[in-house]
């Protein structure tokens, strides 16, 4: 989430003003090697934690339970992350230039929002917040 916030709030506005695709590519290149393994580790340990708290994973679909709601929200975030990643890799990045940079900007804002929701949903399991 931190990396996405730096990209969305610091690197992206400057790159959009200067129409500077190289700045985005440089950040993505440096960030990916840390960000992707970290995200993978969070998904694996997140699923592990979810199974510890609710071993019957069919119950994760029972949205009357606050824990299941948080887990379902996280799985929804995971699906959104995967769709955004595939869209960026296959559609946006191959044809990235100064004209298509604003489209990538909306994509970066969307994935940043998903990262923030991931963290809020995670913290809500311990501190509450997704209860009715
Ligand atoms: C589908 C993937 C994920 C699942 C199923 C998942 C599941 C969980 C569960 C069950 C907990 C509760 C742990 C506890 O209180 O005992 C948790 C905590 C948390 N998760 Fe995730 N998680 C996932 C991905 C992520 C990602 C990608 C992030 C960050 C971007 C994240 C951030 C957090 C945070 C900040 C907490 C709170 C830790 C705490 O209370 O000390 N999670 N997650």
PDB file of C-alpha atoms and ligand atoms in Angstrom, residues 39 42-43 46-47 49-50 53 74-75 78 115 118-119 122-123 125-126, ligand 1:
ATOM      1  CA  UNK A  39       1.856  -9.042  -2.126  1.00  0.00           C
ATOM      2  CA  UNK A  42       0.364 -11.335   2.115  1.00  0.00           C
ATOM      3  CA  UNK A  43      -2.097 -13.345   0.049  1.00  0.00           C
ATOM      4  CA  UNK A  46      -3.797 -13.948   4.635  1.00  0.00           C
ATOM      5  CA  UNK A  47      -5.486 -17.140   3.407  1.00  0.00           C
ATOM      6  CA  UNK A  49      -4.901 -16.624   8.835  1.00  0.00           C
ATOM      7  CA  UNK A  50      -8.431 -16.779   7.404  1.00  0.00           C
ATOM      8  CA  UNK A  53      -9.975 -18.050  12.205  1.00  0.00           C
ATOM      9  CA  UNK A  74     -10.357  -9.147   0.869  1.00  0.00           C
ATOM     10  CA  UNK A  75     -11.087 -11.853  -1.696  1.00  0.00           C
ATOM     11  CA  UNK A  78      -7.737  -9.892  -4.625  1.00  0.00           C
ATOM     12  CA  UNK A 115      -4.606  -1.582  -1.502  1.00  0.00           C
ATOM     13  CA  UNK A 118      -7.103  -4.390   1.813  1.00  0.00           C
ATOM     14  CA  UNK A 119      -5.463  -2.760   4.848  1.00  0.00           C
ATOM     15  CA  UNK A 122      -7.441  -6.495   7.561  1.00  0.00           C
ATOM     16  CA  UNK A 123      -7.328  -4.101  10.515  1.00  0.00           C
ATOM     17  CA  UNK A 125     -10.815  -8.035  11.766  1.00  0.00           C
ATOM     18  CA  UNK A 126      -8.995  -7.170  14.977  1.00  0.00           C
TER      19      UNK A 126
HETATM   20  C1  LIG B   1      -6.822 -12.558  -0.181  1.00  0.00           C
HETATM   21  C2  LIG B   1      -5.808 -12.172   0.538  1.00  0.00           C
HETATM   22  C3  LIG B   1      -5.888 -11.898   2.034  1.00  0.00           C
HETATM   23  C4  LIG B   1      -6.612 -12.553   3.003  1.00  0.00           C
HETATM   24  C5  LIG B   1      -7.538 -13.754   2.834  1.00  0.00           C
HETATM   25  C6  LIG B   1      -6.325 -11.884   4.257  1.00  0.00           C
HETATM   26  C7  LIG B   1      -6.844 -12.260   5.496  1.00  0.00           C
HETATM   27  C8  LIG B   1      -6.530 -11.647   6.694  1.00  0.00           C
HETATM   28  C9  LIG B   1      -6.975 -12.097   8.003  1.00  0.00           C
HETATM   29  C10 LIG B   1      -7.837 -13.328   8.262  1.00  0.00           C
HETATM   30  C11 LIG B   1      -6.503 -11.218   8.915  1.00  0.00           C
HETATM   31  C12 LIG B   1      -6.792 -11.237  10.438  1.00  0.00           C
HETATM   32  C13 LIG B   1      -5.590 -11.615  11.265  1.00  0.00           C
HETATM   33  C14 LIG B   1      -5.908 -11.612  12.750  1.00  0.00           C
HETATM   34  O1  LIG B   1      -6.375 -10.588  13.264  1.00  0.00           O
HETATM   35  O2  LIG B   1      -5.679 -12.651  13.379  1.00  0.00           O
HETATM   36  C15 LIG B   1      -5.757 -10.208   8.199  1.00  0.00           C
HETATM   37  C16 LIG B   1      -5.126  -9.121   8.787  1.00  0.00           C
HETATM   38  C17 LIG B   1      -4.566  -8.077   8.095  1.00  0.00           C
HETATM   39  N1  LIG B   1      -4.351  -8.011   6.736  1.00  0.00           N
HETATM   40 FE1  LIG B   1      -4.886  -9.423   5.381  1.00  0.00          FE
HETATM   41  N2  LIG B   1      -5.455 -10.849   4.018  1.00  0.00           N
HETATM   42  C18 LIG B   1      -5.174 -10.814   2.683  1.00  0.00           C
HETATM   43  C19 LIG B   1      -4.347  -9.907   2.033  1.00  0.00           C
HETATM   44  C20 LIG B   1      -3.872  -8.734   2.593  1.00  0.00           C
HETATM   45  C21 LIG B   1      -3.146  -7.696   1.892  1.00  0.00           C
HETATM   46  C22 LIG B   1      -2.748  -7.767   0.420  1.00  0.00           C
HETATM   47  C23 LIG B   1      -2.907  -6.691   2.790  1.00  0.00           C
HETATM   48  C24 LIG B   1      -2.212  -5.375   2.606  1.00  0.00           C
HETATM   49  C25 LIG B   1      -2.214  -4.675   1.508  1.00  0.00           C
HETATM   50  C26 LIG B   1      -3.454  -7.091   4.052  1.00  0.00           C
HETATM   51  C27 LIG B   1      -3.399  -6.345   5.208  1.00  0.00           C
HETATM   52  C28 LIG B   1      -3.781  -6.787   6.461  1.00  0.00           C
HETATM   53  C29 LIG B   1      -3.625  -6.030   7.700  1.00  0.00           C
HETATM   54  C30 LIG B   1      -3.041  -4.621   7.852  1.00  0.00           C
HETATM   55  C31 LIG B   1      -4.115  -6.841   8.726  1.00  0.00           C
HETATM   56  C32 LIG B   1      -4.197  -6.509  10.225  1.00  0.00           C
HETATM   57  C33 LIG B   1      -3.089  -7.196  10.996  1.00  0.00           C
HETATM   58  C34 LIG B   1      -3.290  -7.082  12.503  1.00  0.00           C
HETATM   59  O3  LIG B   1      -4.416  -7.005  12.991  1.00  0.00           O
HETATM   60  O4  LIG B   1      -2.279  -7.128  13.204  1.00  0.00           O
HETATM   61  N3  LIG B   1      -4.040  -8.332   3.897  1.00  0.00           N
HETATM   62  N4  LIG B   1      -5.782 -10.497   6.846  1.00  0.00           N
END
